[in-house]
Coordinates of C-alpha atoms and ligand atoms in Angstrom, one line a residue:
M1433 CA -57.2 -121.3 -97.3
E1434 CA -55.5 -122.4 -94.0
N1435 CA -51.9 -123.3 -94.2
N1436 CA -50.3 -125.4 -91.5
Q1437 CA -47.2 -126.4 -93.4
I1438 CA -45.4 -123.4 -94.7
P1439 CA -43.4 -121.6 -91.9
K1440 CA -44.1 -118.0 -91.1
E1441 CA -40.8 -116.7 -92.4
R1442 CA -41.2 -118.5 -95.7
L1443 CA -44.7 -117.0 -96.1
A1444 CA -43.3 -113.5 -95.4
K1445 CA -40.7 -114.1 -98.1
L1446 CA -43.3 -115.3 -100.5
D1447 CA -45.4 -112.2 -99.9
K1448 CA -42.4 -109.9 -100.3
L1449 CA -41.3 -111.5 -103.6
F1450 CA -44.8 -111.5 -104.9
E1451 CA -45.1 -107.8 -104.2
C1452 CA -42.0 -107.1 -106.2
M1453 CA -43.3 -109.2 -109.1
S1454 CA -46.7 -107.5 -109.1
I1455 CA -45.1 -104.1 -109.3
I1456 CA -42.9 -105.0 -112.3
A1457 CA -45.6 -107.0 -114.1
E1458 CA -48.0 -104.1 -114.5
D1459 CA -50.7 -105.4 -116.8
S1460 CA -50.0 -109.2 -116.5
H1461 CA -51.3 -111.4 -113.7
V1462 CA -48.6 -113.0 -111.7
Y1463 CA -48.1 -116.2 -109.7
L1464 CA -45.4 -117.3 -107.4
C1465 CA -45.0 -120.8 -106.0
D1466 CA -42.8 -121.8 -103.1
M1467 CA -41.8 -125.2 -104.5
K1468 CA -40.5 -126.6 -101.2
Y1469 CA -44.0 -126.4 -99.8
D1470 CA -46.0 -126.3 -103.1
Y1471 CA -47.5 -123.2 -101.7
S1472 CA -48.5 -120.4 -104.1
K1473 CA -49.8 -116.9 -104.2
W1474 CA -51.7 -115.7 -107.3
S1475 CA -52.9 -112.2 -108.4
K1476 CA -56.3 -111.3 -106.9
T1477 CA -57.3 -110.3 -110.4
L1478 CA -56.6 -113.8 -111.7
V1479 CA -58.3 -115.4 -108.8
S1480 CA -61.4 -113.4 -109.4
L1481 CA -61.4 -113.7 -113.2
F1482 CA -61.2 -117.5 -113.1
G1483 CA -63.0 -118.2 -109.9
L1484 CA -60.0 -119.8 -108.1
P1485 CA -60.5 -120.7 -104.4
D1486 CA -58.1 -118.1 -102.9
E1487 CA -55.0 -116.0 -103.7
Y1488 CA -53.1 -118.5 -101.5
M1489 CA -53.3 -122.1 -102.7
V1490 CA -51.6 -125.4 -102.0
G1491 CA -51.2 -127.5 -105.1
A1492 CA -52.1 -124.5 -107.4
G1493 CA -50.8 -126.4 -110.5
D1494 CA -53.4 -129.1 -110.1
L1495 CA -56.2 -126.6 -109.3
W1496 CA -55.3 -124.6 -112.4
E1497 CA -55.2 -127.6 -114.6
Q1498 CA -58.9 -128.1 -113.9
H1499 CA -59.5 -124.7 -115.5
I1500 CA -57.6 -125.6 -118.7
H1501 CA -59.5 -126.6 -121.8
P1502 CA -59.5 -130.5 -122.2
D1503 CA -57.7 -130.2 -125.5
D1504 CA -54.9 -128.1 -124.1
R1505 CA -54.6 -130.0 -120.8
K1506 CA -52.1 -132.7 -121.9
V1507 CA -49.5 -130.2 -123.1
Y1508 CA -49.9 -128.1 -119.9
H1509 CA -49.6 -131.1 -117.7
E1510 CA -46.5 -132.3 -119.4
G1511 CA -45.0 -128.8 -119.2
I1512 CA -45.6 -128.6 -115.5
E1513 CA -44.4 -132.1 -114.8
T1514 CA -41.0 -131.5 -116.6
I1515 CA -40.5 -128.4 -114.4
F1516 CA -41.4 -130.1 -111.1
A1517 CA -39.2 -133.1 -112.1
G1518 CA -36.3 -130.7 -112.5
K1519 CA -36.0 -131.4 -116.2
S1520 CA -36.6 -127.8 -117.3
D1521 CA -36.2 -124.4 -115.8
E1522 CA -38.8 -122.5 -117.6
H1523 CA -42.0 -122.8 -119.5
D1524 CA -43.8 -120.6 -122.1
M1525 CA -47.1 -121.9 -123.4
Q1526 CA -50.5 -120.8 -124.6
Y1527 CA -53.8 -122.5 -123.6
R1528 CA -57.4 -121.8 -123.0
A1529 CA -58.7 -121.4 -119.5
V1530 CA -62.4 -121.4 -118.4
K1531 CA -64.1 -118.7 -116.4
P1532 CA -66.9 -119.3 -113.9
N1533 CA -69.5 -118.4 -116.6
G1534 CA -68.2 -121.2 -118.8
E1535 CA -66.4 -119.0 -121.4
Y1536 CA -62.8 -119.7 -122.3
E1537 CA -60.0 -117.1 -122.4
V1538 CA -56.9 -117.5 -124.4
C1539 CA -53.9 -117.1 -122.0
S1540 CA -50.2 -116.9 -122.5
C1541 CA -48.3 -118.3 -119.5
R1542 CA -44.6 -117.8 -118.9
G1543 CA -42.7 -119.0 -115.9
I1544 CA -39.1 -119.7 -114.6
V1545 CA -37.7 -121.7 -111.8
L1546 CA -35.4 -120.1 -109.2
K1547 CA -33.0 -122.4 -107.4
D1548 CA -31.4 -122.0 -103.9
E1549 CA -27.7 -121.9 -103.2
D1550 CA -27.6 -125.8 -103.2
G1551 CA -29.2 -125.9 -106.6
N1552 CA -32.6 -127.2 -105.3
M1553 CA -35.7 -125.8 -106.9
E1554 CA -37.0 -123.0 -104.6
Y1555 CA -39.5 -120.8 -106.5
F1556 CA -41.5 -121.1 -109.6
C1557 CA -42.6 -117.6 -110.7
G1558 CA -44.3 -116.3 -113.7
A1559 CA -47.0 -114.2 -115.4
I1560 CA -50.2 -115.1 -117.2
K1561 CA -51.5 -112.8 -119.9
N1562 CA -55.2 -113.0 -120.8
H1563 CA -55.5 -112.1 -124.4
S1564 CA -59.0 -110.8 -124.6
E1565 CA -58.0 -108.3 -122.0
Q1566 CA -55.3 -106.9 -124.3
H1567 CA -58.1 -105.9 -126.7
H1568 CA -59.5 -103.3 -124.5
I1569 CA -56.6 -100.9 -125.0
D1570 CA -57.1 -97.3 -126.0
S1571 CA -54.8 -96.7 -128.9
L1572 CA -54.1 -93.0 -128.0
T1573 CA -53.0 -93.5 -124.4
G1574 CA -52.2 -97.2 -124.2
L1575 CA -54.4 -97.4 -121.1
R1576 CA -57.2 -99.9 -120.8
D1577 CA -60.3 -98.4 -122.3
Q1578 CA -63.9 -98.0 -121.0
F1579 CA -64.9 -101.5 -122.0
G1580 CA -62.0 -102.7 -119.9
F1581 CA -63.1 -100.5 -117.1
F1582 CA -66.6 -102.0 -117.1
K1583 CA -65.3 -105.5 -117.5
D1584 CA -62.9 -105.2 -114.6
L1585 CA -65.4 -103.4 -112.4
S1586 CA -68.0 -106.1 -113.0
N1587 CA -65.5 -108.8 -112.3
Y1588 CA -64.6 -107.3 -108.9
I1589 CA -68.3 -106.9 -108.0
D1590 CA -69.2 -110.4 -109.1
N1591 CA -66.3 -111.8 -107.1
H1592 CA -67.2 -109.7 -104.0
M1593 CA -63.9 -107.8 -104.0
K1594 CA -63.9 -104.4 -102.3
V1595 CA -62.8 -101.7 -104.7
N1596 CA -62.4 -97.9 -104.8
V1597 CA -63.2 -96.2 -108.1
G1598 CA -62.4 -92.8 -109.4
L1599 CA -63.5 -90.7 -112.5
I1600 CA -61.4 -87.8 -113.6
G1601 CA -62.2 -85.3 -116.4
V1602 CA -60.3 -82.4 -118.0
D1603 CA -62.2 -79.1 -117.9
R1604 CA -63.0 -77.1 -121.0
F1605 CA -61.4 -79.5 -123.4
A1606 CA -63.5 -78.2 -126.3
Q1607 CA -61.6 -74.9 -125.9
I1608 CA -58.3 -76.7 -125.9
N1609 CA -59.1 -78.4 -129.1
E1610 CA -60.1 -75.1 -130.6
L1611 CA -56.9 -73.4 -129.5
Y1612 CA -54.4 -76.2 -130.2
G1613 CA -56.1 -78.3 -132.8
Y1614 CA -57.1 -81.9 -132.6
K1615 CA -53.5 -83.1 -132.7
G1616 CA -52.6 -80.8 -129.8
G1617 CA -55.6 -82.0 -127.9
N1618 CA -54.5 -85.6 -128.5
K1619 CA -51.1 -84.9 -127.2
I1620 CA -52.5 -83.4 -124.1
L1621 CA -54.7 -86.5 -123.5
Q1622 CA -51.7 -88.7 -124.0
E1623 CA -49.7 -86.7 -121.5
C1624 CA -52.6 -86.8 -119.0
G1625 CA -52.8 -90.6 -119.4
R1626 CA -49.1 -91.0 -118.9
M1627 CA -49.1 -88.8 -115.8
L1628 CA -52.1 -90.6 -114.4
Q1629 CA -50.5 -94.0 -114.9
E1630 CA -47.4 -92.6 -113.1
V1631 CA -49.3 -91.2 -110.1
V1632 CA -51.5 -94.3 -109.7
G1633 CA -48.4 -96.6 -110.0
N1634 CA -49.1 -100.0 -108.5
Q1635 CA -51.8 -98.7 -106.2
G1636 CA -54.4 -99.4 -108.8
K1637 CA -55.2 -99.3 -112.5
A1638 CA -55.7 -96.3 -114.8
Y1639 CA -58.2 -96.3 -117.7
R1640 CA -59.1 -94.0 -120.5
M1641 CA -62.8 -93.5 -120.6
D1642 CA -64.9 -91.9 -123.3
G1643 CA -63.8 -88.4 -124.5
T1644 CA -61.7 -86.6 -122.0
K1645 CA -62.3 -88.7 -119.0
F1646 CA -60.1 -91.1 -117.1
G1647 CA -60.8 -93.8 -114.6
I1648 CA -59.0 -95.4 -111.7
I1649 CA -59.8 -98.7 -110.0
S1650 CA -58.0 -99.7 -106.9
T1651 CA -58.3 -102.9 -104.8
L1652 CA -56.6 -101.3 -101.9
E1653 CA -58.8 -100.7 -98.9
D1654 CA -58.5 -97.0 -98.4
I1655 CA -60.4 -94.6 -100.7
K1656 CA -57.7 -92.0 -100.0
I1657 CA -55.6 -93.8 -102.6
I1658 CA -57.9 -92.4 -105.3
E1659 CA -57.9 -88.9 -103.7
D1660 CA -54.1 -88.9 -103.4
S1661 CA -53.6 -90.0 -107.0
Y1662 CA -55.9 -87.2 -108.1
N1663 CA -54.3 -84.5 -106.0
K1664 CA -50.9 -85.6 -107.3
L1665 CA -52.1 -85.4 -110.8
C1666 CA -53.6 -81.9 -110.2
D1667 CA -50.3 -80.7 -108.7
R1668 CA -48.4 -81.9 -111.8
L1669 CA -50.9 -80.4 -114.3
I1670 CA -51.1 -77.1 -112.5
K1671 CA -47.4 -76.6 -113.6
G1672 CA -48.6 -77.0 -117.2
V1673 CA -48.3 -79.6 -119.9
S1674 CA -45.9 -78.9 -122.7
V1675 CA -47.2 -79.2 -126.2
D1676 CA -45.0 -78.0 -129.1
G1677 CA -43.0 -75.9 -126.8
R1678 CA -46.0 -74.2 -125.2
S1679 CA -47.1 -74.9 -121.6
I1680 CA -50.8 -75.5 -121.2
V1681 CA -52.4 -75.4 -117.7
L1682 CA -55.2 -77.9 -117.3
E1683 CA -57.9 -78.0 -114.7
L1684 CA -59.5 -81.2 -113.6
Y1685 CA -62.5 -82.4 -111.7
A1686 CA -63.2 -85.8 -110.2
G1687 CA -65.6 -88.1 -108.4
M1688 CA -65.0 -91.3 -106.4
V1689 CA -67.0 -94.0 -104.8
G1690 CA -66.1 -97.0 -102.6
V1691 CA -67.8 -100.3 -103.4
K1692 CA -68.0 -102.2 -100.2
D1693 CA -71.1 -104.2 -100.8
F1694 CA -71.9 -106.3 -103.8
N1695 CA -75.7 -106.1 -104.2
T1696 CA -75.1 -103.8 -107.1
D1697 CA -73.6 -103.7 -110.6
A1698 CA -71.0 -101.7 -112.6
Q1699 CA -73.6 -99.5 -114.3
T1700 CA -75.1 -98.4 -110.9
V1701 CA -71.6 -97.7 -109.5
Y1702 CA -70.8 -95.7 -112.7
A1703 CA -74.0 -93.6 -112.2
C1704 CA -73.0 -92.8 -108.7
L1705 CA -69.5 -92.0 -109.9
N1706 CA -70.8 -89.6 -112.6
F1707 CA -73.0 -87.9 -110.1
A1708 CA -70.0 -87.2 -107.7
F1709 CA -68.0 -86.1 -110.8
D1710 CA -70.7 -83.6 -111.8
E1711 CA -70.7 -82.2 -108.3
S1712 CA -67.0 -81.7 -108.4
R1713 CA -67.3 -79.7 -111.6
D1714 CA -70.5 -77.7 -110.8
L1715 CA -70.1 -77.1 -107.1
K1716 CA -66.6 -77.8 -105.8
Q1717 CA -64.4 -76.1 -108.4
G1718 CA -62.6 -79.4 -109.1
D1719 CA -62.1 -80.7 -105.5
I1720 CA -62.7 -84.4 -105.7
V1721 CA -66.1 -85.5 -104.4
E1722 CA -66.9 -88.8 -102.8
F1723 CA -70.3 -90.2 -103.6
K1724 CA -72.2 -90.3 -100.3
G1725 CA -75.7 -90.9 -101.6
S1726 CA -78.7 -89.2 -100.2
S1727 CA -78.3 -87.6 -96.8
N1728 CA -80.6 -89.8 -94.9
R1729 CA -79.1 -93.1 -95.9
D1730 CA -75.6 -94.4 -95.7
E1731 CA -73.6 -94.8 -98.9
K1732 CA -73.9 -98.6 -99.0
K1733 CA -77.6 -98.5 -98.7
S1734 CA -77.8 -95.8 -101.2
I1735 CA -75.9 -97.7 -103.9
E1736 CA -78.0 -100.8 -103.2
Q1737 CA -81.2 -98.7 -103.3
L1738 CA -80.1 -97.2 -106.6
Y1739 CA -79.3 -100.6 -108.0
T1740 CA -82.8 -101.9 -107.1
I1741 CA -84.5 -98.8 -108.5
R1742 CA -82.4 -99.0 -111.7
N1743 CA -83.4 -102.7 -112.1
S1744 CA -87.1 -101.8 -111.6
I1745 CA -86.8 -99.7 -114.8
S1746 CA -86.0 -102.9 -116.8
H1747 CA -88.6 -104.9 -114.9
N1748 CA -91.6 -103.2 -116.3
F1749 CA -91.2 -100.1 -114.0
E1750 CA -92.2 -102.2 -111.1
G1751 CA -92.6 -100.0 -108.0
F1752 CA -92.8 -96.7 -109.8
Y1753 CA -96.0 -94.7 -109.6
L1754 CA -97.1 -91.1 -110.0
L1755 CA -98.8 -88.7 -107.6
Y1756 CA -100.5 -85.6 -108.7
Q1757 CA -100.3 -82.2 -107.0
P1758 CA -103.2 -79.8 -107.9
I1759 CA -102.5 -76.5 -109.6
I1760 CA -105.0 -73.9 -108.4
D1761 CA -106.3 -70.8 -110.2
A1762 CA -105.1 -67.8 -108.1
E1763 CA -108.4 -66.0 -108.7
T1764 CA -111.1 -68.6 -108.2
E1765 CA -109.0 -71.0 -106.0
K1766 CA -110.4 -73.9 -108.1
I1767 CA -108.2 -76.7 -109.5
I1768 CA -107.1 -76.1 -113.1
G1769 CA -104.5 -78.8 -113.5
A1770 CA -101.9 -80.9 -111.7
E1771 CA -98.2 -81.7 -111.7
A1772 CA -97.2 -85.3 -112.0
L1773 CA -94.6 -86.3 -109.4
L1774 CA -92.7 -89.5 -109.5
R1775 CA -92.5 -92.0 -106.6
W1776 CA -90.9 -95.4 -106.1
K1777 CA -91.5 -98.0 -103.4
N1778 CA -90.7 -101.5 -102.5
E1779 CA -90.8 -103.7 -99.4
E1780 CA -87.2 -103.2 -98.4
F1781 CA -86.7 -99.5 -98.9
G1782 CA -90.2 -98.2 -98.4
I1783 CA -91.4 -95.1 -100.3
V1784 CA -88.4 -93.3 -101.8
P1785 CA -88.9 -89.6 -102.8
P1786 CA -87.6 -88.6 -106.3
D1787 CA -84.9 -86.4 -105.0
E1788 CA -83.1 -89.5 -103.7
F1789 CA -82.7 -91.1 -107.1
I1790 CA -83.5 -88.8 -110.1
P1791 CA -80.4 -86.6 -109.7
V1792 CA -78.2 -89.7 -109.7
L1793 CA -80.0 -91.6 -112.5
E1794 CA -81.0 -88.8 -114.8
K1795 CA -77.8 -89.2 -116.9
D1796 CA -78.1 -93.0 -116.9
S1797 CA -78.8 -94.8 -120.1
M1798 CA -82.0 -96.2 -118.6
F1799 CA -83.5 -92.8 -117.7
P1800 CA -85.1 -92.0 -121.1
A1801 CA -87.2 -95.2 -120.8
L1802 CA -88.4 -94.1 -117.4
G1803 CA -89.1 -90.6 -118.8
E1804 CA -91.3 -92.1 -121.5
W1805 CA -93.2 -94.2 -119.0
I1806 CA -93.8 -91.1 -116.8
L1807 CA -95.2 -89.2 -119.8
K1808 CA -97.5 -92.1 -120.9
T1809 CA -98.7 -92.7 -117.3
A1810 CA -99.4 -89.0 -116.7
V1811 CA -101.2 -88.5 -120.0
K1812 CA -103.4 -91.5 -119.4
A1813 CA -104.4 -90.3 -116.0
S1814 CA -105.0 -86.8 -117.4
L1815 CA -107.5 -88.1 -119.9
K1816 CA -109.7 -89.2 -117.0
F1817 CA -109.4 -85.7 -115.5
I1818 CA -110.2 -84.0 -118.8
R1819 CA -113.4 -86.0 -119.0
L1820 CA -114.6 -84.1 -115.9
L1821 CA -112.8 -80.8 -116.6
P1822 CA -112.2 -80.3 -120.3
S1823 CA -109.6 -77.5 -119.8
F1824 CA -107.5 -79.5 -117.4
I1825 CA -103.7 -79.3 -117.9
I1826 CA -101.2 -81.9 -116.8
N1827 CA -97.7 -80.8 -116.0
V1828 CA -94.9 -83.4 -116.5
N1829 CA -91.3 -82.9 -115.3
L1830 CA -88.4 -83.4 -117.7
S1831 CA -84.7 -84.1 -117.0
Y1832 CA -82.3 -82.3 -119.3
S1833 CA -80.9 -85.7 -120.3
Q1834 CA -84.2 -86.6 -121.9
I1835 CA -84.3 -83.5 -124.1
E1836 CA -80.8 -84.3 -125.3
K1837 CA -81.9 -87.5 -127.1
N1838 CA -82.3 -86.7 -130.7
N1839 CA -85.6 -88.6 -130.9
F1840 CA -87.1 -86.8 -127.9
V1841 CA -89.7 -84.7 -129.9
E1842 CA -90.8 -87.8 -131.8
I1843 CA -91.3 -89.7 -128.5
V1844 CA -93.5 -87.0 -127.1
K1845 CA -95.5 -86.7 -130.2
N1846 CA -96.0 -90.5 -130.4
V1847 CA -97.2 -90.7 -126.8
I1848 CA -99.7 -87.9 -127.5
E1849 CA -100.9 -89.4 -130.8
D1850 CA -101.1 -93.0 -129.4
S1851 CA -103.3 -91.9 -126.5
D1852 CA -105.3 -89.3 -128.5
Y1853 CA -104.3 -86.6 -126.1
P1854 CA -104.9 -82.9 -126.8
P1855 CA -101.4 -81.5 -127.0
K1856 CA -102.5 -78.0 -125.6
Q1857 CA -103.3 -79.7 -122.4
L1858 CA -99.8 -81.0 -121.8
C1859 CA -97.2 -78.7 -120.1
L1860 CA -93.6 -79.9 -119.9
E1861 CA -91.6 -78.5 -117.0
I1862 CA -87.9 -78.0 -117.5
T1863 CA -85.4 -76.6 -114.9
E1864 CA -82.5 -74.3 -115.3
R1865 CA -80.2 -77.4 -115.5
C1866 CA -81.2 -77.4 -119.2
R1867 CA -78.7 -74.6 -119.6
L1868 CA -76.1 -77.4 -119.7
L1869 CA -77.5 -78.3 -123.1
D1870 CA -76.7 -76.7 -126.4
M1871 CA -78.9 -73.6 -126.6
G1872 CA -79.5 -74.0 -130.3
L1873 CA -80.7 -77.6 -129.7
L1874 CA -82.9 -76.6 -126.8
K1875 CA -84.5 -73.7 -128.7
N1876 CA -85.1 -76.0 -131.7
T1877 CA -86.7 -78.7 -129.5
M1878 CA -89.0 -76.2 -127.8
Y1879 CA -90.2 -74.6 -131.1
K1880 CA -91.0 -78.1 -132.5
L1881 CA -93.0 -79.0 -129.4
K1882 CA -94.7 -75.6 -129.3
S1883 CA -95.7 -75.9 -133.0
D1884 CA -97.9 -78.7 -131.9
G1885 CA -99.4 -76.7 -129.1
I1886 CA -97.5 -78.3 -126.2
R1887 CA -96.8 -75.9 -123.4
I1888 CA -93.5 -75.4 -121.7
A1889 CA -92.8 -74.2 -118.2
L1890 CA -89.5 -73.0 -116.5
D1891 CA -89.4 -74.8 -113.2
D1892 CA -87.7 -73.6 -110.0
F1893 CA -87.3 -70.1 -111.4
G1894 CA -84.7 -68.0 -109.6
T1895 CA -82.7 -70.9 -108.1
G1896 CA -80.0 -71.1 -110.8
F1897 CA -77.5 -68.7 -112.3
S1898 CA -79.3 -67.8 -115.4
S1899 CA -83.0 -67.5 -114.8
M1900 CA -83.4 -64.2 -116.5
G1901 CA -81.2 -65.1 -119.4
L1902 CA -83.3 -68.3 -120.1
V1903 CA -86.6 -66.4 -120.0
K1904 CA -85.2 -64.0 -122.5
A1905 CA -83.8 -66.6 -124.8
L1906 CA -86.6 -69.2 -124.8
P1907 CA -90.4 -69.0 -125.3
F1908 CA -91.8 -70.3 -122.0
D1909 CA -95.5 -70.4 -121.5
T1910 CA -95.2 -70.4 -117.7
I1911 CA -92.6 -69.5 -115.1
K1912 CA -92.8 -71.4 -111.9
I1913 CA -91.4 -69.4 -109.0
D1914 CA -89.5 -71.6 -106.5
R1915 CA -90.9 -71.9 -103.0
S1916 CA -87.7 -70.6 -101.5
F1917 CA -88.7 -67.1 -102.7
V1918 CA -92.0 -67.0 -100.9
Q1919 CA -91.4 -68.9 -97.7
K1920 CA -91.3 -65.7 -95.6
I1921 CA -93.4 -63.5 -97.8
E1922 CA -95.8 -62.8 -95.0
D1923 CA -93.1 -61.0 -93.0
D1924 CA -90.4 -60.1 -95.4
E1925 CA -90.8 -57.1 -97.6
R1926 CA -87.9 -58.0 -99.8
E1927 CA -89.6 -61.3 -100.8
K1928 CA -92.6 -59.3 -101.9
T1929 CA -90.4 -57.0 -104.0
L1930 CA -88.6 -60.0 -105.5
V1931 CA -91.9 -61.7 -106.5
S1932 CA -93.2 -58.5 -108.0
K1933 CA -90.0 -58.2 -110.1
F1934 CA -90.2 -61.8 -111.2
T1935 CA -93.8 -61.4 -112.4
E1936 CA -92.8 -58.2 -114.3
V1937 CA -90.1 -60.2 -116.1
A1938 CA -92.6 -63.0 -116.9
N1939 CA -95.2 -60.5 -118.2
L1940 CA -92.6 -58.8 -120.4
Y1941 CA -92.1 -62.1 -122.1
D1942 CA -95.8 -63.1 -122.2
A1943 CA -95.4 -65.9 -119.7
K1944 CA -97.8 -66.8 -117.0
V1945 CA -96.6 -67.1 -113.4
C1946 CA -97.2 -70.1 -111.1
V1947 CA -96.0 -69.8 -107.5
E1948 CA -95.0 -73.0 -105.8
G1949 CA -94.9 -73.8 -102.0
I1950 CA -98.1 -72.0 -100.9
E1951 CA -98.4 -73.3 -97.3
T1952 CA -100.8 -70.8 -95.6
P1953 CA -103.9 -68.8 -96.6
G1954 CA -101.9 -65.6 -95.8
M1955 CA -99.3 -66.4 -98.5
A1956 CA -102.1 -66.9 -101.0
E1957 CA -103.7 -63.6 -100.0
I1958 CA -100.5 -61.6 -100.5
L1959 CA -99.5 -63.3 -103.7
R1960 CA -102.9 -62.6 -105.3
R1961 CA -102.0 -58.9 -105.3
Y1962 CA -99.3 -59.6 -107.9
S1963 CA -100.0 -60.9 -111.4
V1964 CA -99.8 -64.5 -110.4
H1965 CA -101.9 -66.9 -112.5
S1966 CA -101.8 -70.0 -110.4
F1967 CA -100.7 -71.6 -107.1
Q1968 CA -99.4 -74.9 -106.0
G1969 CA -98.6 -75.9 -102.4
Y1970 CA -99.5 -77.9 -99.3
Y1971 CA -102.1 -75.3 -98.3
Y1972 CA -104.2 -76.5 -101.2
S1973 CA -103.1 -80.1 -101.4
K1974 CA -100.0 -82.3 -101.1
P1975 CA -99.3 -84.6 -104.1
V1976 CA -102.1 -87.2 -104.1
E1977 CA -103.4 -90.2 -105.9
E1978 CA -105.4 -90.0 -109.1
T1979 CA -108.8 -90.6 -107.4
E1980 CA -108.2 -87.6 -105.1
I1981 CA -107.8 -85.4 -108.1
I1982 CA -111.0 -86.7 -109.5
N1983 CA -112.7 -85.9 -106.2
M1984 CA -111.3 -82.4 -106.1
I1985 CA -112.5 -81.6 -109.6
K1986 CA -115.9 -82.9 -108.8
K1987 CA -116.0 -80.8 -105.6
D1988 CA -114.9 -77.6 -107.4
Y1989 CA -116.9 -77.9 -110.6
V1990 CA -119.6 -80.6 -110.6
S1991 CA -121.5 -79.9 -107.4
Ligands
C2E869 P1 -90.4 -79.9 -108.3 O1 -90.7 -80.2 -109.7 O2 -90.0 -78.5 -107.9 O3 -91.7 -80.4 -107.5 C1 -92.2 -79.8 -106.4 C2 -91.8 -80.4 -105.2 O4 -92.2 -79.6 -104.1 C3 -92.5 -81.7 -104.9 O5 -91.6 -82.6 -104.2 C4 -93.6 -81.3 -104.0 O6 -94.1 -82.4 -103.2 C5 -93.0 -80.2 -103.2 N1 -94.0 -79.3 -102.7 C6 -95.1 -78.9 -103.3 N2 -95.8 -78.0 -102.5 C7 -95.1 -77.8 -101.4 C8 -95.2 -77.0 -100.3 O7 -96.2 -76.3 -100.1 N3 -94.2 -77.0 -99.3 C9 -93.2 -77.8 -99.5 N4 -92.3 -77.8 -98.5 N5 -93.0 -78.6 -100.6 C10 -93.9 -78.6 -101.5 P2 -91.3 -84.0 -104.7 O8 -92.5 -84.7 -105.2 O9 -90.5 -84.7 -103.6 O10 -90.4 -83.8 -106.0 C11 -89.1 -83.3 -105.8 C12 -88.4 -83.0 -107.1 O11 -88.2 -84.2 -107.9 C13 -89.3 -82.2 -108.1 O12 -89.2 -80.9 -107.7 C14 -88.6 -82.5 -109.4 O13 -87.5 -81.8 -109.6 C15 -88.2 -84.0 -109.2 N6 -89.2 -84.8 -109.9 C16 -90.4 -85.3 -109.4 N7 -91.0 -86.1 -110.3 C17 -90.3 -86.1 -111.4 C18 -90.4 -86.6 -112.7 O14 -91.4 -87.3 -113.0 N8 -89.4 -86.4 -113.6 C19 -88.4 -85.6 -113.3 N9 -87.4 -85.5 -114.2 N10 -88.2 -85.1 -112.1 C20 -89.1 -85.3 -111.2
CA870 CA1 -91.7 -79.4 -111.3
CA871 CA1 -90.4 -76.6 -108.8

């Protein structure tokens, strides 16, 4: 709002006083009115929560009155009138105020009048507490909890306020609980919460998320605020937290993301935040990671794209489709199956490859629904392939987060039964990321699936830390050797040796070998010398539409 009445120096004073009040007020929203000009400044949070016109307002009292419940308005009006008439120096009242969505919040509002040296009313300052906000408090740390986090974040996004968000986790907390007991663990979390609150100060708000995670939201422009708070917290924790006289050293990891555009929602921002958080833990030894999105898009586009993709899941999977890459028998060079590969497209973003969204969304609560759709769609297509080639096997990729769901086996079985699909002709591909799961759970799930005849393949063999360990521990039917091991096999003797060793390992555990990324006839020629069962790669075919697979089967078998 333009102001042409309040002089510059008065405005500067208003700003300075307001800043002092905001620091002291912590969790309350504050307001400050220069009564000589009836010119006010209100907390941004209050402005966004109630959809007020601006943080600077002329005649804020009247504007605010419009937000107050009709039944409470009279009392409010009289209270304000007595103050401006100089009949009272303070007010303390409760009323209901309406938000832009029409819901009412119960607010407590306290204010006092400050007079100048001549005894004239100069400032009216105070704080408004929104009671429903007080409910989202974590009882252990006293910080706002994850519901508060989502509520606040949604509010900022809805009101087009730029924010920077951080997510911090404590490493190996299960071990801490084991060593120091539940009580000790709680004390440590309390201490972490307290320190976080201290380092964030008035630069933002600290939250206790689920488990051992903490959040930060800051409305200040620079994302460095989040990084600085995190680094300060790490510096403190590296000195150790004292619990019952013992000093415990904690390690942290953290992700952060800047929300500069508002064509998104809190859930999508949280998925991005979680992705950066995982990278910090898995790849950066705890250095904070900023979410940058996929390499070929900027971060803003990336968050928008993810939001649109995430929304497609709840809109009947609009824009999603599957392509199929043939799997070829190494001996006969005929098609024996195919791997289903996910794609998404829409008018604005074009065709988006799975690497750009699966890694970010696979931990999202929406992903299992997409996983089920993929399975159903692939099985339905495969039934058409089986009609032409009765031994055809369809491979479907799984994310580890799908396997984690306790009804996962049931979902797979239901899909198979509902479509009357032969279970032996379904092969589920899992990657080494599944080592993040509890091994007992994974083993159990695999045995249940296998007891029905479903096959399981280990994808991208050799790219992780524990390939050999997994093959030893789990009953895989097929090992898929990643293309990075065969790219130079025509010239590189070491790659040949590696592949021969890999196939020996697979044979030892009765698993078949499929080699991915065959791009030339020379590669196929060499690999045929080892006990490789099947091939997959651009030399035979890129991922293609259903009808192309039908054509290939016809070409290889029917004619
Ligand atoms: P992946 O499972 O290892 O799939 C193989 C990828 O390698 C595919 O990329 C495929 O197009 C590509 N590829 C195949 N042959 C060649 C070749 O000869 N040369 C080269 N340079 N590349 C080749 P795509 O389709 O982009 O998929 C990327 C990854 O996305 C997949 O890697 C998989 O991890 C994931 N993904 C794809 N679809 C799904 C799905 O339905 N569910 C889940 N959870 N993940 C999926
Ligand atoms: Ca795969
Ligand atoms: Ca692969």
